[in-house]
Tab-separated table of C-alpha atoms in Angstrom:
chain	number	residue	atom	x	y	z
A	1	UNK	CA	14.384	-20.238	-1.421
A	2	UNK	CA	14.502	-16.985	0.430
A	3	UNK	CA	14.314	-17.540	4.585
A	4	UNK	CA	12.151	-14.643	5.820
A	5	UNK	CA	13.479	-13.760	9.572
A	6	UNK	CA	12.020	-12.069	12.207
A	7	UNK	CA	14.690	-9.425	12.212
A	8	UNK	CA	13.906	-8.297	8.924
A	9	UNK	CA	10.128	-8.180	9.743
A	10	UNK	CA	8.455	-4.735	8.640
A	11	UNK	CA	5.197	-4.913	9.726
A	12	UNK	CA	2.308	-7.235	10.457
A	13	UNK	CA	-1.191	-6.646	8.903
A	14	UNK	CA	-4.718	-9.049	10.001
A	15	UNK	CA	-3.733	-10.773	7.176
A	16	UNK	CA	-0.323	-10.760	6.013
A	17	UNK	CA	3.616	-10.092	7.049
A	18	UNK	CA	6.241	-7.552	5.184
A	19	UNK	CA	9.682	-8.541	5.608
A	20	UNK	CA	12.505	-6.473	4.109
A	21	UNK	CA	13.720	-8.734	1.167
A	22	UNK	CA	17.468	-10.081	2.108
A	23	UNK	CA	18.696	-9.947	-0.778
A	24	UNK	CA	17.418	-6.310	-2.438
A	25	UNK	CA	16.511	-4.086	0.706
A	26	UNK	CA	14.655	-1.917	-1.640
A	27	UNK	CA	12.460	-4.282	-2.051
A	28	UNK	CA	9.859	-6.320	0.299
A	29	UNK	CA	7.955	-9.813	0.220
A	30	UNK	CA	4.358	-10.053	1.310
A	31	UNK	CA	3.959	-13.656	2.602
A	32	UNK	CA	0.571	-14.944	3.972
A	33	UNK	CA	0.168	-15.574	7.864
A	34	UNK	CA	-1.549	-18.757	7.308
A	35	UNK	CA	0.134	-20.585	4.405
A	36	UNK	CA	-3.491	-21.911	3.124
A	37	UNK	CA	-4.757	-18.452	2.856
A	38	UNK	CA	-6.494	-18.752	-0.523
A	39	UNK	CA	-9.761	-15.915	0.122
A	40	UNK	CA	-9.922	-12.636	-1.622
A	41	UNK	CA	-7.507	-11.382	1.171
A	42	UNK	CA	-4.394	-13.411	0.193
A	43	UNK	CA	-2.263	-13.318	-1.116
A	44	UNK	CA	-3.171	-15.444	-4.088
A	45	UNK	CA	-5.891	-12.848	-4.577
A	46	UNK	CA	-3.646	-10.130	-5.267
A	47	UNK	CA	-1.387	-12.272	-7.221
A	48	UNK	CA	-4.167	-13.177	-10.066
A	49	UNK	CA	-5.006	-10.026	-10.228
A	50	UNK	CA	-2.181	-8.525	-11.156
A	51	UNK	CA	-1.210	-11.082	-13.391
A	52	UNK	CA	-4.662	-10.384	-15.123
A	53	UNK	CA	-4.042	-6.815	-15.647
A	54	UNK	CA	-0.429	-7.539	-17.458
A	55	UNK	CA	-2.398	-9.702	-19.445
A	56	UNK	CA	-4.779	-7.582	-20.703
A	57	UNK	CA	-2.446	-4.001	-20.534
A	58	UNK	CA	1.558	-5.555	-21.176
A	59	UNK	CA	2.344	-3.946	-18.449
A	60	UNK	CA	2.782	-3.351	-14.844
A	61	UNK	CA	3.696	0.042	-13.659
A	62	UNK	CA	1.735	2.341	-11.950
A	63	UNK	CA	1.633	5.619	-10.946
A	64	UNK	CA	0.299	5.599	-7.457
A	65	UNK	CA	0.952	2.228	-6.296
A	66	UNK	CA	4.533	0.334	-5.311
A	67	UNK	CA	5.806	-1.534	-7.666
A	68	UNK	CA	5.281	-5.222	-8.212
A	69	UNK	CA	8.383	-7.499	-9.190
A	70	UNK	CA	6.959	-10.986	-9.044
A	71	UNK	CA	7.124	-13.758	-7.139
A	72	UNK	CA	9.340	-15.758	-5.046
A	73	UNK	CA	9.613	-18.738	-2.522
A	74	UNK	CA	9.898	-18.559	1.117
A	75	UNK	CA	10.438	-20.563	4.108
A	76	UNK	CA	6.963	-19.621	5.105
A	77	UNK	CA	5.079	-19.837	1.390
A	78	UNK	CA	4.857	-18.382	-1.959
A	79	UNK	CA	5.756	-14.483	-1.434
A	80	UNK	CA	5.129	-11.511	-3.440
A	81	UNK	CA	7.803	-9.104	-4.105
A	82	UNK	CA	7.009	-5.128	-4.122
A	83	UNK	CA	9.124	-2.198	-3.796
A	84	UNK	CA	10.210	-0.982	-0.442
A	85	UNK	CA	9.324	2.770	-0.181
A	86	UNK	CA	11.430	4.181	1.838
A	87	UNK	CA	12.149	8.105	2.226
A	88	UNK	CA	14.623	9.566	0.230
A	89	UNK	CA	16.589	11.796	2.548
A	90	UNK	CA	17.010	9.093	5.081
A	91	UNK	CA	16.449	5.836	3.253
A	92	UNK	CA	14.412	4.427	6.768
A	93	UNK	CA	11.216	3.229	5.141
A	94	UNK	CA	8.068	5.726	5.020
A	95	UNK	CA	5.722	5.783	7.536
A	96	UNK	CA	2.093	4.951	6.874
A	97	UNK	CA	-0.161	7.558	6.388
A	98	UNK	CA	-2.353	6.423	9.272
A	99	UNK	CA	0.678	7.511	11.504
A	100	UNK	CA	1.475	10.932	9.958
A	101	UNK	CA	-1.852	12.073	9.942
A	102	UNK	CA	-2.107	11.335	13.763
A	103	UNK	CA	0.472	14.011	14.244
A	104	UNK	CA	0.742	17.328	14.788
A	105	UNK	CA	0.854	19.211	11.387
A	106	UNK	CA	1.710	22.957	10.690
A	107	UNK	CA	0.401	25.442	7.865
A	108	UNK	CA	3.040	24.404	5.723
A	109	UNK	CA	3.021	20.475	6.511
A	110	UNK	CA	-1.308	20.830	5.705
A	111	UNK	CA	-0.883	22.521	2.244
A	112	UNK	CA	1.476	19.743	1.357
A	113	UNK	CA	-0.482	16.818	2.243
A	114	UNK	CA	-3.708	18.708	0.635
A	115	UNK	CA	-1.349	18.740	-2.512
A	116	UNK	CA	-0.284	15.123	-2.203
A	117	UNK	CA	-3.467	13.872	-1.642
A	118	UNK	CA	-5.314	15.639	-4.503
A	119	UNK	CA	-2.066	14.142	-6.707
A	120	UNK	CA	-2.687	10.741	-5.174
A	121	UNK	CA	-6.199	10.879	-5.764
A	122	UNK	CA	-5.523	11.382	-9.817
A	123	UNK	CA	-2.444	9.110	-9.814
A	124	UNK	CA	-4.847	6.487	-8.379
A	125	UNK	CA	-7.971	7.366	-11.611
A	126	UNK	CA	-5.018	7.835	-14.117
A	127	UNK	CA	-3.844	4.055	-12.970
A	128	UNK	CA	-7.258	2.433	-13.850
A	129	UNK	CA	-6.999	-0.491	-10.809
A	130	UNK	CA	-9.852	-1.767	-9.225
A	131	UNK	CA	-8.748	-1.545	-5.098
A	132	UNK	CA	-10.523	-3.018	-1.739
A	133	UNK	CA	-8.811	-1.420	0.778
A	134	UNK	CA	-7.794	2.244	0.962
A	135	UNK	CA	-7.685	2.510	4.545
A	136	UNK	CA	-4.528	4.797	5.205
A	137	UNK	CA	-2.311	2.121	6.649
A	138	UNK	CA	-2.588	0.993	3.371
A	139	UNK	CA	-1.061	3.982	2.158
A	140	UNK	CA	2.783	5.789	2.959
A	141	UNK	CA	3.855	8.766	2.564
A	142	UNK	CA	7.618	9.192	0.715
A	143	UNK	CA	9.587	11.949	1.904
A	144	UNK	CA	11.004	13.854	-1.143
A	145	UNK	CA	15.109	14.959	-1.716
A	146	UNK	CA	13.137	18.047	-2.596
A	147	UNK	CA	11.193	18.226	0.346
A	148	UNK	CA	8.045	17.481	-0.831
A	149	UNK	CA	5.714	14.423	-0.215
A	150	UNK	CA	4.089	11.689	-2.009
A	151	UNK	CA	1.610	9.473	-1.452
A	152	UNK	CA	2.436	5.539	-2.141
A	153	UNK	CA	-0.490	3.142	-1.907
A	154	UNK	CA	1.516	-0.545	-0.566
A	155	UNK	CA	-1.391	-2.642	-0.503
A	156	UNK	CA	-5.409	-3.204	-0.570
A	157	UNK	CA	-5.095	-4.065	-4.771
A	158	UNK	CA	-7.768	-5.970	-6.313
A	159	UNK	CA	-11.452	-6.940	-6.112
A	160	UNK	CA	-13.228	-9.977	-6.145
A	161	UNK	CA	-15.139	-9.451	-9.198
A	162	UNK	CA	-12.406	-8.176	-11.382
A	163	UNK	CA	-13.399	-9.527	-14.436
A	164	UNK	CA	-16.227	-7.840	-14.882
A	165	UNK	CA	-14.721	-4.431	-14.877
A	166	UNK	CA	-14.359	-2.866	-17.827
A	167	UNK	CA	-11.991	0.212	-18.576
A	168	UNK	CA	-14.979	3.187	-18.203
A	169	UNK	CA	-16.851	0.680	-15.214
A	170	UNK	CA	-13.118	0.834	-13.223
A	171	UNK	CA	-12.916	4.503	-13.450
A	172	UNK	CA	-16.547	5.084	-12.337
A	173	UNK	CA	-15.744	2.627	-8.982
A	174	UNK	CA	-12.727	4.156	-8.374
A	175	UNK	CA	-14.169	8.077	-8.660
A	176	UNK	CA	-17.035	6.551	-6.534
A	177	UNK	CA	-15.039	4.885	-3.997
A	178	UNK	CA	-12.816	7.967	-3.514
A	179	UNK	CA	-15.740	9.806	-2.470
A	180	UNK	CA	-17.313	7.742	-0.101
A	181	UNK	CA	-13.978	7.303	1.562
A	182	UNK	CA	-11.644	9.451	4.068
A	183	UNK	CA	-9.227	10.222	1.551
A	184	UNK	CA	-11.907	12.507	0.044
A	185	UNK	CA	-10.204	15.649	1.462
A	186	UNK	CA	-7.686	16.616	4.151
A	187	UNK	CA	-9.813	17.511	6.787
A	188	UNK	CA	-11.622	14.170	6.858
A	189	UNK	CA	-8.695	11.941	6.399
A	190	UNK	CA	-7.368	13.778	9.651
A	191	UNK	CA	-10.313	13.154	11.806
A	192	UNK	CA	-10.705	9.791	10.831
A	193	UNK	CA	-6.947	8.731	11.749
A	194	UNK	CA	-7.624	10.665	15.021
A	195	UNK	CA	-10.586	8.657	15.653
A	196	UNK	CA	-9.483	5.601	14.840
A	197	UNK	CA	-7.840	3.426	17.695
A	198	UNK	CA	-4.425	1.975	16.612
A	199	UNK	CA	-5.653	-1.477	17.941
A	200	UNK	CA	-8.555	-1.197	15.140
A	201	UNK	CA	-6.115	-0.949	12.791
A	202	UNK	CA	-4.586	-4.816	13.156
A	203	UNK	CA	-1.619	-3.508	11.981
A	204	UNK	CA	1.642	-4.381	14.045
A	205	UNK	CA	5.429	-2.806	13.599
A	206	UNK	CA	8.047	-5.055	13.414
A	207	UNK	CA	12.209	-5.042	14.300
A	208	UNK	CA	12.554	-2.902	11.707
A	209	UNK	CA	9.931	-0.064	12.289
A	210	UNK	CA	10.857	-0.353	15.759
A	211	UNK	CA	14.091	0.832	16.034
């Protein structure tokens, strides 16, 4: 059993806790902040889904989303393990996109989030997963050796009618949900992160993001 401690605690969500795992820091375990958490919010949620789509596909890798490495036991629950992205120059974990795009951007810094988003965007159709949440705290952005960007959705995977998505009626949600959302361009992911009050976000640093 792994003991999750407050030191190693990445971030808080309304939901859930991140703690850096202990024993793989490029990894992370998602634990529930009520251990009888069974709604479409848990983690228990997340974890049928995913073990639905190995089912039906073999497999479990993605191309816009972290990776997802199983489960293990905690001293505060069943926890699910993900990778840690973290940026590659530095190695600190990336930042959420919700708190990049409430900075100051230049010319250069805008044409490479317009790019990353647009790849996201396809990366996220290409993948074929039904998601609930792509609110950008849901989302990082990975700092490149190269100096480019990428965008890394961490969590908001799954739906609560899952099963009755087929392959073509996933893609249509997915296009659909993209456009109704603020990740639809640049300009309107910007203004929403700007309008949006950190304390609407329930989302709380820990130790780690602290520092």
């Amino acid at each position: 059993m792994i003991v999750l401690k407050e030191e190693n605690l990445l971030a808080a969500g309304g939901v859930r806790k991140v703690y850096v795992h202990s024993e793989t820091p490029n990894k992370c375990i998602k634990v529930d902040k009520l251990t009888d958490h069974l709604g479409e919010w848990g983690t228990a949620h997340e974890l049928e889904y995913y073990s639905y789509l190995e089912e039906k596909r073999g497999y479990l890798d993605f191309y816009a989303v972290a990776k997802f490495h199983g489960t293990v036991e905690t001293n505060q629950g069943k926890g699910a393990v993900f990778d840690l992205v973290r940026d590659e120059d530095t190695q600190e974990p990336s930042q959420t996109l919700y708190h990049v795009m409430c900075k100051f951007h230049s010319s250069k810094e805008r044409d490479m989030h317009k790019s990353a988003l647009r790849e996201f965007r396809r990366k996220l159709l290409k993948d074929r997963i039904l998601c609930r949440d792509l609110n950008p705290w849901n989302v990082v952005v990975q700092k490149k050796k190269d100096g480019n960007i990428q965008y890394v959705l961490i969590d908001g995977v799954g739906h609560g009618k899952y099963k009755k998505f087929g392959r073509f009626r996933i893609f249509v949600k997915m296009f659909r949900h993209l456009r109704r959302r603020n990740l639809k361009s640049y300009e309107l992911l910007k203004a929403y992160c700007l309008d949006t009050k950190f304390s609407d976000t329930r989302w709380t640093a820990g130790p780690i993001l602290r520092k």
